[in-house]
Amino acid sequence: MTLNRNGIEIPVVETSPQRAVEAISLTRDLIATIKGPVIPEDGPE
């Protein structure tokens, strides 16, 4: 899919940022469930 503007073709990339954020969050939660928190609650030292 491309967008034409003033004779210039611009490729359009369809993304789903919300799905990407949910997938990253789910992965982080899964790792935390299996191994414990990735980052300690008090933050890095």
GROMACS .gro file of C-alpha atoms in nm:
model
   45
    1MET     CA    1   0.000   0.000   0.000
    2THR     CA    2   0.135   0.342  -0.094
    3LEU     CA    3   0.026   0.701  -0.042
    4ASN     CA    4   0.061   0.937  -0.339
    5ARG     CA    5   0.120   1.301  -0.259
    6ASN     CA    6   0.242   1.562  -0.507
    7GLY     CA    7   0.361   1.287  -0.741
    8ILE     CA    8   0.568   1.117  -0.470
    9GLU     CA    9   0.485   0.762  -0.363
   10ILE     CA   10   0.526   0.699   0.008
   11PRO     CA   11   0.504   0.338   0.131
   12VAL     CA   12   0.256   0.297   0.414
   13VAL     CA   13   0.333   0.045   0.686
   14GLU     CA   14   0.038  -0.080   0.884
   15THR     CA   15   0.130  -0.139   1.247
   16SER     CA   16  -0.053  -0.223   1.565
   17PRO     CA   17   0.143  -0.045   1.840
   18GLN     CA   18  -0.109  -0.144   2.108
   19ARG     CA   19  -0.068  -0.514   2.026
   20ALA     CA   20   0.311  -0.481   2.039
   21VAL     CA   21   0.292  -0.312   2.380
   22GLU     CA   22   0.056  -0.582   2.508
   23ALA     CA   23   0.286  -0.858   2.380
   24ILE     CA   24   0.591  -0.703   2.547
   25SER     CA   25   0.400  -0.657   2.872
   26LEU     CA   26   0.270  -1.014   2.863
   27THR     CA   27   0.622  -1.147   2.800
   28ARG     CA   28   0.763  -0.943   3.089
   29ASP     CA   29   0.486  -1.066   3.321
   30LEU     CA   30   0.547  -1.427   3.215
   31ILE     CA   31   0.922  -1.398   3.282
   32ALA     CA   32   0.850  -1.236   3.620
   33THR     CA   33   0.614  -1.521   3.706
   34ILE     CA   34   0.873  -1.786   3.618
   35LYS     CA   35   1.199  -1.625   3.738
   36GLY     CA   36   1.091  -1.344   3.967
   37PRO     CA   37   1.088  -0.970   3.893
   38VAL     CA   38   1.306  -0.857   3.603
   39ILE     CA   39   1.373  -0.525   3.776
   40PRO     CA   40   1.355  -0.512   4.157
   41GLU     CA   41   1.071  -0.305   4.302
   42ASP     CA   42   1.317  -0.053   4.451
   43GLY     CA   43   1.475  -0.002   4.106
   44PRO     CA   44   1.829  -0.053   3.988
   45GLU     CA   45   2.109   0.053   4.218
   0.00000   0.00000   0.00000
